[in-house]
Amino acid sequence: MISFQQVSKIYQADGRTITALKDVSFEVQPKEFVSIVGRSGAGKTTLFKLLMAEEKPTSGSIFFEGQDVHQTSPNKLPFLRRKMGAIFQDYRLLPSKTAYNNISYIMEVMGAPEEQISEDVPKVLEIVGLGERSANLPEELSGGERQRLAIARALVHQPDIILADEPTGNLDPFHTQEIIRLLLKINEMGTTVVLATHNREIINNISKRVITLDRGEVIRDEAEGKFIL
Amino acid sequence: MFISLNRIIKSGWVDFKRNSGLSLATIFIMVLAISLATSLFLFQKTSQVLTKTIAEKVDMYIYFNTDLSSDDILVIQQELAGLALIRDIEYVSSDEALKRFVSRHKNDQALMESLEELGANPLLPSLNIQAWEASQYAAISSFLNNSSFNNLIAKIDYQQKKPVIEKLSSIASSINAAGIFSSIILALIAILVAFNTVRLAIYNSREEIETMRLVGASNGFVRGPFLVQGVISGFLAAVITLIVIGVSLFFLSPALKFILSGFNIFSYFVTNLFLIFLSQISVGISLGFVSSWLAIRKYLKI
């Protein structure tokens, strides 16, 4: 489903060269649950940015469902991105839209009919515990609520894959467990999940495949991995 | 397609209301830009009327020898009337000329007495010519000098009026050229200011635009609501400008009528209301649409 082939990403900043990813190669099969672990700055977020074509790799290729992501024309890119449900580390909610509209926006983008939107959005808000907050703007929500809203947005259009970048970073232990349970359930129902985290407890409890990144390189890729750094 | 269009328009309207402060600032700048364009249009028209009024007061007389019969002069009149340069031509017989002279100077005792002493009518029959533009008198004069009936002409008063006519013609074309030049410069400034206001408004939403792209929105779906906001701002700005200018002209018109030698600018505005409003709407909507289109372009590259 996903294939990274010798992908490197080098940034130039103030005359310095920063290697965010170095010769990264791995594959993710459909319906897999893969965790990407590593310290802050190990390259987890860069990996997601490259997969979503937010940035271009310095070298190497990335394929999603057989399609070279960075050879996809700008007109076709939205269709590729609609197959992904992204939970961004910095939430990336639409600040001028209410919680309800942040979620309905994705369905509108997909061309879903109004009836379906008014049926699905409250449901998904309820699932992430934001049923009472649907009319609030993101700035009126707490950090944890924003994170849950970002999760709801990634789930609502039932994408082929969920890309979760530190989805529990701002959540208390109770909500962390809830969200991980939710991701596992979605995965059981057939959706591929790629989870980037540095939460040791989560990784050690779920016993799923773990890819470990260190300074931009894949140092470990285990089928039932543990958080080892 | 229809669902998307409906959603884009609805979303544009909701965002327009939500960002009311920024929308008002954009409308205000657009009102200034459209007012400027409308004022320049009205100024152009006024200067045209003014120069036309002055030009109408300039004419040219061809005086014929006294032995020429009125029939001969009427034949010449007919020939000249066929010239494209001539707007109006009138035959003034010696008797008619005398009648006009007497009626004009009847209060001038000395002049009347000297006329009586003269005994006969000293005035020559003439053709009074009015050209379309002051600059055309030179061409008419040279046509007359080269015509077959040149030997029948006693004199043409063009040479005496030449300096006045030429000066008037050059003033008229200078006013027009200056009007067009300043219109273009001011319109460009107004467009740039309006464009920058829209650009600032969109700059505020740059992260939102990038997020929309990342969650799979097509360029059209992202751009649409901003274009709708631009169009709404442009439309409202045009309506406000129409009202402001209409009310201003209503109150200024009596004062201006005196300066503009009877030209009622408010009546002109009302007569051309539809055309002016259409132009203002076109300017407003295009300004809003094009500014938004250009300003958003750079954030859609993601």
Short mmCIF file of C-alpha atoms in Angstrom, two decimals:
data_model
loop_
_atom_site.label_atom_id
_atom_site.label_comp_id
_atom_site.label_asym_id
_atom_site.label_seq_id
_atom_site.Cartn_x
_atom_site.Cartn_y
_atom_site.Cartn_z
CA MET A 1 0.00 0.00 0.00
CA ILE A 2 2.82 2.36 0.93
CA SER A 3 6.34 1.99 -0.36
CA PHE A 4 9.27 4.21 0.59
CA GLN A 5 12.21 3.53 -1.72
CA GLN A 6 15.56 4.91 -0.59
CA VAL A 7 14.02 8.20 0.42
CA SER A 8 16.26 10.99 1.68
CA LYS A 9 15.27 14.46 2.74
CA ILE A 10 17.90 17.12 3.28
CA TYR A 11 17.08 20.64 4.44
CA GLN A 12 19.35 23.62 3.97
CA ALA A 13 19.01 26.19 6.76
CA ASP A 14 21.34 29.12 7.39
CA GLY A 15 24.07 27.45 5.36
CA ARG A 16 23.76 24.25 7.41
CA THR A 17 22.73 20.92 6.02
CA ILE A 18 20.19 18.97 8.05
CA THR A 19 19.49 15.40 7.05
CA ALA A 20 15.93 14.65 8.15
CA LEU A 21 15.70 11.27 6.40
CA LYS A 22 18.48 9.11 4.99
CA ASP A 23 17.91 6.24 2.57
CA VAL A 24 14.64 5.23 4.20
CA SER A 25 13.03 2.15 2.65
CA PHE A 26 10.06 0.20 3.95
CA GLU A 27 6.65 -1.02 2.88
CA VAL A 28 3.28 -1.00 4.56
CA GLN A 29 0.71 -3.59 3.52
CA PRO A 30 -3.04 -2.95 3.43
CA LYS A 31 -4.79 -3.42 6.81
CA GLU A 32 -1.50 -3.22 8.68
CA PHE A 33 -1.04 -1.26 11.94
CA VAL A 34 2.45 0.21 11.89
CA SER A 35 4.00 2.39 14.55
CA ILE A 36 6.86 4.72 13.74
CA VAL A 37 8.88 5.51 16.82
CA GLY A 38 11.85 7.70 17.48
CA ARG A 39 13.01 10.67 19.48
CA SER A 40 11.88 14.18 18.61
CA GLY A 41 13.59 15.18 15.38
CA ALA A 42 14.12 11.56 14.28
CA GLY A 43 12.17 12.23 11.06
CA LYS A 44 8.68 10.92 11.88
CA THR A 45 6.82 14.06 10.86
CA THR A 46 8.99 14.49 7.75
CA LEU A 47 7.99 10.98 6.73
CA PHE A 48 4.31 11.93 6.86
CA LYS A 49 4.89 15.23 5.08
CA LEU A 50 6.58 13.41 2.21
CA LEU A 51 3.84 10.79 2.03
CA MET A 52 1.17 13.52 1.80
CA ALA A 53 3.23 15.40 -0.81
CA GLU A 54 3.40 18.41 1.48
CA GLU A 55 7.14 18.37 0.77
CA LYS A 56 9.27 16.74 -1.90
CA PRO A 57 12.00 14.21 -1.09
CA THR A 58 15.59 15.14 -1.98
CA SER A 59 15.97 11.68 -3.51
CA GLY A 60 14.06 8.40 -3.69
CA SER A 61 10.43 7.62 -4.46
CA ILE A 62 7.28 7.16 -2.44
CA PHE A 63 4.37 5.10 -3.73
CA PHE A 64 0.84 5.07 -2.38
CA GLU A 65 -1.50 2.40 -3.76
CA GLY A 66 0.91 1.92 -6.67
CA GLN A 67 1.02 5.61 -7.54
CA ASP A 68 4.24 7.65 -7.32
CA VAL A 69 3.10 10.40 -4.95
CA HIS A 70 5.54 12.99 -6.23
CA GLN A 71 4.81 12.34 -9.88
CA THR A 72 1.11 12.93 -9.35
CA SER A 73 -0.19 16.06 -11.06
CA PRO A 74 -1.48 18.88 -8.81
CA ASN A 75 -4.99 18.28 -10.15
CA LYS A 76 -4.96 14.62 -9.10
CA LEU A 77 -3.24 15.17 -5.77
CA PRO A 78 -6.48 16.03 -3.90
CA PHE A 79 -7.96 12.66 -4.90
CA LEU A 80 -4.87 10.89 -3.53
CA ARG A 81 -5.03 12.86 -0.28
CA ARG A 82 -8.73 12.05 0.16
CA LYS A 83 -7.74 8.39 0.55
CA MET A 84 -5.65 9.37 3.56
CA GLY A 85 -6.94 10.54 6.90
CA ALA A 86 -4.26 12.67 8.51
CA ILE A 87 -4.00 13.58 12.17
CA PHE A 88 -1.41 16.35 12.28
CA GLN A 89 0.85 16.93 15.26
CA ASP A 90 -0.15 20.60 15.29
CA TYR A 91 -3.83 19.67 14.60
CA ARG A 92 -4.16 21.97 11.59
CA LEU A 93 -7.80 22.67 12.27
CA LEU A 94 -9.59 25.36 10.26
CA PRO A 95 -9.67 28.23 12.77
CA SER A 96 -12.65 30.05 11.26
CA LYS A 97 -14.87 26.96 11.22
CA THR A 98 -16.74 25.39 14.13
CA ALA A 99 -15.93 21.87 15.32
CA TYR A 100 -18.89 20.62 13.28
CA ASN A 101 -17.79 22.48 10.15
CA ASN A 102 -14.19 21.34 10.51
CA ILE A 103 -15.45 17.81 10.09
CA SER A 104 -18.21 18.48 7.59
CA TYR A 105 -15.66 20.30 5.39
CA ILE A 106 -13.94 17.00 4.53
CA MET A 107 -17.24 15.43 3.57
CA GLU A 108 -18.15 18.48 1.49
CA VAL A 109 -14.80 18.19 -0.26
CA MET A 110 -15.64 14.56 -1.03
CA GLY A 111 -19.01 15.64 -2.44
CA ALA A 112 -21.09 13.82 0.19
CA PRO A 113 -24.81 14.69 0.23
CA GLU A 114 -26.13 16.94 3.02
CA GLU A 115 -28.18 14.13 4.62
CA GLN A 116 -25.10 11.96 5.01
CA ILE A 117 -23.11 14.88 6.44
CA SER A 118 -25.78 15.73 9.01
CA GLU A 119 -25.95 12.07 9.99
CA ASP A 120 -22.23 11.21 10.13
CA VAL A 121 -20.70 14.37 11.65
CA PRO A 122 -22.61 14.28 14.99
CA LYS A 123 -21.86 10.55 15.22
CA VAL A 124 -18.11 10.97 14.83
CA LEU A 125 -18.12 13.97 17.22
CA GLU A 126 -19.87 11.75 19.75
CA ILE A 127 -17.26 9.01 19.27
CA VAL A 128 -14.42 11.40 20.19
CA GLY A 129 -16.43 12.90 23.06
CA LEU A 130 -17.10 16.29 21.46
CA GLY A 131 -20.84 15.96 20.99
CA GLU A 132 -21.48 19.00 23.18
CA ARG A 133 -18.78 21.12 21.53
CA SER A 134 -19.91 20.99 17.91
CA ALA A 135 -20.70 24.73 17.73
CA ASN A 136 -17.38 25.84 19.22
CA LEU A 137 -14.49 27.24 17.24
CA PRO A 138 -11.10 25.50 17.65
CA GLU A 139 -9.79 28.42 19.73
CA GLU A 140 -12.55 27.74 22.24
CA LEU A 141 -11.44 24.13 22.72
CA SER A 142 -8.74 22.80 25.06
CA GLY A 143 -5.58 21.17 23.64
CA GLY A 144 -7.00 17.70 24.21
CA GLU A 145 -10.32 18.61 22.61
CA ARG A 146 -8.57 20.03 19.56
CA GLN A 147 -6.60 16.82 19.24
CA ARG A 148 -9.78 14.77 19.40
CA LEU A 149 -11.37 17.03 16.82
CA ALA A 150 -8.36 16.46 14.54
CA ILE A 151 -8.84 12.71 15.03
CA ALA A 152 -12.55 12.95 14.24
CA ARG A 153 -11.75 14.82 11.05
CA ALA A 154 -9.33 12.13 9.94
CA LEU A 155 -11.88 9.37 10.51
CA VAL A 156 -15.10 10.82 9.17
CA HIS A 157 -14.63 10.08 5.47
CA GLN A 158 -13.49 6.51 6.11
CA PRO A 159 -10.14 6.80 4.36
CA ASP A 160 -8.03 3.82 3.21
CA ILE A 161 -5.29 4.79 5.63
CA ILE A 162 -5.00 6.82 8.82
CA LEU A 163 -1.74 8.73 9.27
CA ALA A 164 -1.56 9.69 12.93
CA ASP A 165 1.33 11.95 13.94
CA GLU A 166 1.49 12.01 17.75
CA PRO A 167 -2.31 11.77 18.07
CA THR A 168 -2.16 11.44 21.86
CA GLY A 169 0.48 14.07 22.56
CA ASN A 170 -1.93 16.36 24.40
CA LEU A 171 -4.29 13.82 25.85
CA ASP A 172 -4.64 12.59 29.42
CA PRO A 173 -4.09 8.83 30.04
CA PHE A 174 -7.82 8.12 29.87
CA HIS A 175 -8.31 9.77 26.47
CA THR A 176 -5.01 8.34 25.24
CA GLN A 177 -6.28 4.83 25.87
CA GLU A 178 -9.61 5.70 24.24
CA ILE A 179 -7.96 7.00 21.09
CA ILE A 180 -5.57 4.06 20.78
CA ARG A 181 -8.49 1.66 21.25
CA LEU A 182 -10.32 3.58 18.53
CA LEU A 183 -7.37 3.34 16.13
CA LEU A 184 -7.05 -0.39 16.82
CA LYS A 185 -10.75 -0.86 16.20
CA ILE A 186 -10.59 1.06 12.92
CA ASN A 187 -7.64 -1.11 11.94
CA GLU A 188 -9.58 -4.28 12.78
CA MET A 189 -12.31 -3.07 10.46
CA GLY A 190 -9.80 -3.00 7.60
CA THR A 191 -8.24 0.47 7.60
CA THR A 192 -4.47 0.72 7.49
CA VAL A 193 -3.03 2.77 10.37
CA VAL A 194 0.39 4.38 10.56
CA LEU A 195 1.00 5.83 14.00
CA ALA A 196 3.96 8.03 14.87
CA THR A 197 4.58 8.41 18.58
CA HIS A 198 7.20 8.57 21.26
CA ASN A 199 4.85 7.16 23.89
CA ARG A 200 6.62 4.02 25.10
CA GLU A 201 3.60 2.65 26.96
CA ILE A 202 1.33 2.68 23.93
CA ILE A 203 3.83 0.88 21.70
CA ASN A 204 4.65 -1.78 24.29
CA ASN A 205 0.97 -2.51 24.94
CA ILE A 206 -0.33 -2.93 21.42
CA SER A 207 2.18 -5.50 20.12
CA LYS A 208 2.09 -4.38 16.50
CA ARG A 209 4.77 -3.74 13.89
CA VAL A 210 7.25 -1.05 14.95
CA ILE A 211 9.65 0.87 12.71
CA THR A 212 12.28 2.70 14.73
CA LEU A 213 13.87 5.85 13.34
CA ASP A 214 17.05 7.39 14.64
CA ARG A 215 18.50 10.57 13.15
CA GLY A 216 16.60 10.00 9.92
CA GLU A 217 17.55 6.35 9.46
CA VAL A 218 15.50 3.18 9.96
CA ILE A 219 17.42 1.28 12.62
CA ARG A 220 14.83 -1.38 13.40
CA ASP A 221 11.71 -2.83 11.75
CA GLU A 222 10.04 -5.58 13.83
CA ALA A 223 6.73 -7.36 13.29
CA GLU A 224 5.78 -7.25 16.97
CA GLY A 225 8.13 -4.58 18.17
CA LYS A 226 8.78 -2.78 21.40
CA PHE A 227 9.83 0.76 22.08
CA ILE A 228 13.62 0.45 22.24
CA LEU A 229 15.84 3.50 21.87
CA MET B 1 -20.92 19.96 -9.59
CA PHE B 2 -24.07 21.80 -8.48
CA ILE B 3 -23.60 20.65 -4.87
CA SER B 4 -19.99 21.94 -4.91
CA LEU B 5 -20.97 25.28 -6.42
CA ASN B 6 -23.74 25.68 -3.88
CA ARG B 7 -21.33 24.85 -1.06
CA ILE B 8 -18.67 27.22 -2.37
CA ILE B 9 -21.15 30.12 -2.53
CA LYS B 10 -22.58 29.31 0.90
CA SER B 11 -19.13 28.97 2.43
CA GLY B 12 -17.99 32.26 0.82
CA TRP B 13 -21.02 34.06 2.28
CA VAL B 14 -20.50 32.55 5.74
CA ASP B 15 -16.79 33.48 5.71
CA PHE B 16 -17.66 36.98 4.48
CA LYS B 17 -19.98 37.48 7.48
CA ARG B 18 -17.58 35.84 9.91
CA ASN B 19 -14.65 38.05 8.86
CA SER B 20 -16.87 41.12 8.89
CA GLY B 21 -14.10 43.49 10.07
CA LEU B 22 -11.78 42.52 7.27
CA SER B 23 -14.65 42.44 4.75
CA LEU B 24 -15.62 46.01 5.73
CA ALA B 25 -12.03 47.21 5.30
CA THR B 26 -11.90 45.59 1.85
CA ILE B 27 -15.23 47.16 0.87
CA PHE B 28 -14.06 50.58 2.09
CA ILE B 29 -10.91 50.44 -0.06
CA MET B 30 -12.95 49.21 -3.03
CA VAL B 31 -15.44 52.06 -2.55
CA LEU B 32 -12.49 54.47 -2.79
CA ALA B 33 -11.22 52.76 -5.94
CA ILE B 34 -14.63 52.68 -7.65
CA SER B 35 -15.45 56.25 -6.55
CA LEU B 36 -12.20 57.38 -8.08
CA ALA B 37 -12.96 55.59 -11.34
CA THR B 38 -16.52 57.02 -11.42
CA SER B 39 -15.33 60.56 -10.59
CA LEU B 40 -12.77 60.37 -13.36
CA PHE B 41 -15.46 59.16 -15.76
CA LEU B 42 -17.71 62.08 -14.77
CA PHE B 43 -14.78 64.52 -14.95
CA GLN B 44 -14.00 63.28 -18.47
CA LYS B 45 -17.62 63.82 -19.47
CA THR B 46 -17.71 67.27 -17.87
CA SER B 47 -14.50 68.37 -19.57
CA GLN B 48 -15.88 67.07 -22.87
CA VAL B 49 -19.08 69.09 -22.38
CA LEU B 50 -17.10 72.16 -21.39
CA THR B 51 -14.75 72.04 -24.37
CA LYS B 52 -17.70 71.27 -26.66
CA THR B 53 -19.63 74.25 -25.30
CA ILE B 54 -16.67 76.55 -25.87
CA ALA B 55 -15.97 75.03 -29.27
CA GLU B 56 -19.58 75.63 -30.29
CA LYS B 57 -19.08 79.33 -29.68
CA VAL B 58 -16.32 79.39 -32.27
CA ASP B 59 -17.45 79.75 -35.87
CA MET B 60 -16.17 80.89 -39.21
CA TYR B 61 -17.61 83.40 -41.70
CA ILE B 62 -17.04 83.32 -45.48
CA TYR B 63 -17.85 86.73 -46.94
CA PHE B 64 -18.80 86.93 -50.61
CA ASN B 65 -18.60 89.79 -53.05
CA THR B 66 -21.75 91.95 -53.10
CA ASP B 67 -22.43 91.23 -56.78
CA LEU B 68 -22.98 87.54 -56.08
CA SER B 69 -26.66 86.51 -56.10
CA SER B 70 -28.20 84.62 -53.22
CA ASP B 71 -28.81 81.64 -55.56
CA ASP B 72 -25.08 81.40 -56.29
CA ILE B 73 -24.28 81.48 -52.61
CA LEU B 74 -26.90 78.80 -51.91
CA VAL B 75 -25.22 76.55 -54.52
CA ILE B 76 -21.91 77.02 -52.71
CA GLN B 77 -23.66 76.36 -49.39
CA GLN B 78 -24.98 73.09 -50.74
CA GLU B 79 -21.52 72.05 -51.92
CA LEU B 80 -19.96 72.87 -48.55
CA ALA B 81 -22.74 71.13 -46.60
CA GLY B 82 -21.55 67.88 -48.17
CA LEU B 83 -18.18 68.20 -46.39
CA ALA B 84 -17.77 65.81 -43.48
CA LEU B 85 -15.90 68.44 -41.44
CA ILE B 86 -18.86 70.80 -41.35
CA ARG B 87 -21.48 70.38 -38.66
CA ASP B 88 -23.67 73.33 -39.55
CA ILE B 89 -23.77 75.94 -42.30
CA GLU B 90 -26.06 78.97 -42.51
CA TYR B 91 -26.56 81.56 -45.23
CA VAL B 92 -26.66 85.15 -43.93
CA SER B 93 -27.74 87.65 -46.59
CA SER B 94 -26.62 91.30 -46.49
CA ASP B 95 -30.08 92.34 -45.27
CA GLU B 96 -30.10 89.68 -42.57
CA ALA B 97 -26.59 90.69 -41.50
CA LEU B 98 -27.70 94.30 -41.24
CA LYS B 99 -30.78 93.33 -39.23
CA ARG B 100 -28.62 91.39 -36.79
CA PHE B 101 -26.09 94.23 -36.60
CA VAL B 102 -28.80 96.77 -35.83
CA SER B 103 -30.46 94.61 -33.23
CA ARG B 104 -27.10 94.00 -31.54
CA HIS B 105 -25.98 97.64 -31.54
CA LYS B 106 -29.29 99.49 -31.34
CA ASN B 107 -28.26 101.15 -28.09
CA ASP B 108 -25.01 102.48 -29.59
CA GLN B 109 -26.14 105.87 -30.76
CA ALA B 110 -22.89 106.83 -32.52
CA LEU B 111 -22.68 103.60 -34.46
CA MET B 112 -26.30 103.86 -35.58
CA GLU B 113 -25.78 107.43 -36.73
CA SER B 114 -22.69 106.56 -38.76
CA LEU B 115 -24.59 103.68 -40.35
CA GLU B 116 -27.38 106.07 -41.33
CA GLU B 117 -24.87 108.50 -42.76
CA LEU B 118 -23.39 105.74 -44.87
CA GLY B 119 -26.75 105.37 -46.64
CA ALA B 120 -26.27 101.91 -48.15
CA ASN B 121 -25.85 98.49 -46.47
CA PRO B 122 -22.10 97.99 -46.08
CA LEU B 123 -22.35 94.38 -44.92
CA LEU B 124 -21.41 91.50 -47.20
CA PRO B 125 -23.48 88.31 -47.65
CA SER B 126 -21.85 85.40 -45.88
CA LEU B 127 -21.95 81.75 -44.97
CA ASN B 128 -21.60 81.01 -41.27
CA ILE B 129 -19.83 77.69 -40.72
CA GLN B 130 -19.56 75.55 -37.60
CA ALA B 131 -17.15 72.62 -37.62
CA TRP B 132 -17.35 69.55 -35.40
CA GLU B 133 -14.05 70.40 -33.72
CA ALA B 134 -12.04 73.58 -33.40
CA SER B 135 -9.05 71.95 -35.07
CA GLN B 136 -11.04 71.41 -38.29
CA TYR B 137 -11.29 75.09 -39.22
CA ALA B 138 -7.77 75.08 -40.67
CA ALA B 139 -8.70 72.24 -43.06
CA ILE B 140 -11.94 74.00 -44.09
CA SER B 141 -10.03 77.21 -44.70
CA SER B 142 -7.49 75.49 -46.92
CA PHE B 143 -10.33 73.71 -48.80
CA LEU B 144 -11.93 77.10 -49.50
CA ASN B 145 -8.64 78.58 -50.69
CA ASN B 146 -8.25 75.82 -53.24
CA SER B 147 -11.90 75.67 -54.31
CA SER B 148 -13.32 76.70 -57.69
CA PHE B 149 -15.30 79.53 -56.08
CA ASN B 150 -12.28 81.02 -54.32
CA ASN B 151 -12.43 84.10 -56.58
CA LEU B 152 -16.01 84.81 -55.41
CA ILE B 153 -14.95 84.98 -51.77
CA ALA B 154 -14.25 88.47 -50.45
CA LYS B 155 -12.65 87.24 -47.25
CA ILE B 156 -12.60 84.41 -44.72
CA ASP B 157 -12.43 85.48 -41.10
CA TYR B 158 -10.44 82.39 -40.18
CA GLN B 159 -7.11 84.21 -40.26
CA GLN B 160 -8.36 86.68 -37.63
CA LYS B 161 -9.70 83.96 -35.38
CA LYS B 162 -6.91 81.50 -36.09
CA PRO B 163 -4.88 82.07 -32.89
CA VAL B 164 -7.99 81.74 -30.68
CA ILE B 165 -9.18 78.63 -32.51
CA GLU B 166 -5.78 76.96 -32.36
CA LYS B 167 -5.35 77.73 -28.68
CA LEU B 168 -8.80 76.38 -27.88
CA SER B 169 -8.15 73.27 -29.89
CA SER B 170 -4.88 72.65 -28.06
CA ILE B 171 -6.49 73.28 -24.63
CA ALA B 172 -9.26 70.82 -25.47
CA SER B 173 -6.85 68.09 -26.47
CA SER B 174 -4.60 68.80 -23.45
CA ILE B 175 -7.54 68.48 -21.05
CA ASN B 176 -8.49 65.18 -22.66
CA ALA B 177 -4.93 63.83 -22.65
CA ALA B 178 -4.37 64.89 -19.03
CA GLY B 179 -7.72 63.36 -18.08
CA ILE B 180 -6.91 60.03 -19.71
CA PHE B 181 -3.37 59.98 -18.27
CA SER B 182 -4.46 60.80 -14.71
CA SER B 183 -7.36 58.32 -15.02
CA ILE B 184 -4.95 55.54 -15.89
CA ILE B 185 -2.45 56.42 -13.12
CA LEU B 186 -5.11 56.86 -10.41
CA ALA B 187 -6.99 53.75 -11.51
CA LEU B 188 -3.74 51.76 -11.31
CA ILE B 189 -3.03 53.09 -7.80
CA ALA B 190 -6.58 52.31 -6.70
CA ILE B 191 -6.38 48.81 -8.14
CA LEU B 192 -3.04 48.17 -6.43
CA VAL B 193 -4.36 49.35 -3.06
CA ALA B 194 -7.50 47.24 -3.42
CA PHE B 195 -5.43 44.25 -4.55
CA ASN B 196 -3.14 44.58 -1.53
CA THR B 197 -6.09 44.76 0.84
CA VAL B 198 -7.48 41.53 -0.58
CA ARG B 199 -3.98 40.02 -0.48
CA LEU B 200 -3.65 40.85 3.22
CA ALA B 201 -7.04 39.29 3.91
CA ILE B 202 -5.97 36.10 2.13
CA TYR B 203 -2.53 36.16 3.76
CA ASN B 204 -4.36 35.85 7.10
CA SER B 205 -5.89 32.61 5.85
CA ARG B 206 -2.75 31.12 4.32
CA GLU B 207 -2.44 28.30 6.88
CA GLU B 208 -6.11 27.48 6.52
CA ILE B 209 -5.68 27.31 2.75
CA GLU B 210 -2.73 24.93 3.11
CA THR B 211 -4.71 22.72 5.47
CA MET B 212 -7.61 22.62 3.05
CA ARG B 213 -5.25 21.42 0.33
CA LEU B 214 -3.74 18.79 2.65
CA VAL B 215 -7.09 17.29 3.57
CA GLY B 216 -7.88 16.80 -0.12
CA ALA B 217 -9.73 19.92 -1.24
CA SER B 218 -9.27 20.72 -4.92
CA ASN B 219 -7.92 24.13 -5.93
CA GLY B 220 -11.38 25.17 -7.10
CA PHE B 221 -12.98 24.20 -3.81
CA VAL B 222 -10.36 26.15 -1.82
CA ARG B 223 -10.32 29.16 -4.10
CA GLY B 224 -14.08 29.35 -4.65
CA PRO B 225 -15.18 30.81 -1.28
CA PHE B 226 -12.44 33.47 -1.46
CA LEU B 227 -13.57 34.45 -4.95
CA VAL B 228 -17.17 34.60 -3.71
CA GLN B 229 -16.05 36.90 -0.86
CA GLY B 230 -14.19 39.08 -3.37
CA VAL B 231 -17.25 39.27 -5.60
CA ILE B 232 -19.58 40.11 -2.66
CA SER B 233 -17.17 42.85 -1.51
CA GLY B 234 -16.96 44.24 -5.04
CA PHE B 235 -20.74 44.19 -5.49
CA LEU B 236 -21.46 45.90 -2.16
CA ALA B 237 -18.68 48.44 -2.81
CA ALA B 238 -20.29 49.29 -6.18
CA VAL B 239 -23.74 49.76 -4.58
CA ILE B 240 -22.31 51.96 -1.80
CA THR B 241 -20.34 54.03 -4.33
CA LEU B 242 -23.44 54.54 -6.48
CA ILE B 243 -25.39 55.84 -3.48
CA VAL B 244 -22.55 58.07 -2.22
CA ILE B 245 -21.88 59.60 -5.65
CA GLY B 246 -25.61 59.95 -6.42
CA VAL B 247 -26.29 61.80 -3.16
CA SER B 248 -23.15 63.99 -3.56
CA LEU B 249 -24.10 64.97 -7.11
CA PHE B 250 -27.68 65.72 -6.07
CA PHE B 251 -26.45 68.33 -3.60
CA LEU B 252 -23.50 69.60 -5.68
CA SER B 253 -25.35 69.80 -8.99
CA PRO B 254 -26.96 73.29 -8.52
CA ALA B 255 -23.56 74.80 -7.73
CA LEU B 256 -21.83 72.92 -10.55
CA LYS B 257 -24.54 73.88 -13.05
CA PHE B 258 -23.40 77.49 -12.86
CA ILE B 259 -19.73 76.60 -13.45
CA LEU B 260 -20.55 74.08 -16.18
CA SER B 261 -22.55 76.61 -18.21
CA GLY B 262 -25.90 74.94 -17.68
CA PHE B 263 -24.77 71.31 -17.82
CA ASN B 264 -26.69 69.39 -15.15
CA ILE B 265 -24.33 66.67 -14.01
CA PHE B 266 -26.95 65.06 -11.73
CA SER B 267 -29.36 64.69 -14.67
CA TYR B 268 -26.54 63.21 -16.72
CA PHE B 269 -25.84 60.79 -13.84
CA VAL B 270 -29.52 59.79 -13.56
CA THR B 271 -29.90 59.39 -17.35
CA ASN B 272 -26.85 57.11 -17.45
CA LEU B 273 -27.54 55.46 -14.09
CA PHE B 274 -27.80 51.97 -15.51
CA LEU B 275 -24.59 52.28 -17.54
CA ILE B 276 -22.69 53.82 -14.61
CA PHE B 277 -23.94 51.16 -12.20
CA LEU B 278 -23.08 48.41 -14.66
CA SER B 279 -19.55 49.83 -15.03
CA GLN B 280 -19.16 50.15 -11.26
CA ILE B 281 -20.40 46.61 -10.70
CA SER B 282 -18.03 45.33 -13.39
CA VAL B 283 -15.09 47.21 -11.89
CA GLY B 284 -15.99 46.12 -8.33
CA ILE B 285 -16.59 42.47 -9.16
CA SER B 286 -13.56 42.18 -11.44
CA LEU B 287 -11.38 43.88 -8.83
CA GLY B 288 -12.58 41.50 -6.11
CA PHE B 289 -12.41 38.43 -8.33
CA VAL B 290 -9.03 39.07 -9.96
CA SER B 291 -7.38 40.25 -6.71
CA SER B 292 -8.57 37.15 -4.85
CA TRP B 293 -7.56 34.88 -7.73
CA LEU B 294 -4.03 36.30 -7.88
CA ALA B 295 -3.56 36.56 -4.11
CA ILE B 296 -4.57 32.97 -3.38
CA ARG B 297 -2.51 31.45 -6.18
CA LYS B 298 0.71 31.20 -4.24
CA TYR B 299 -0.84 29.31 -1.32
CA LEU B 300 -2.29 26.62 -3.57
CA LYS B 301 1.08 25.24 -4.59
CA ILE B 302 1.19 22.80 -1.69
#
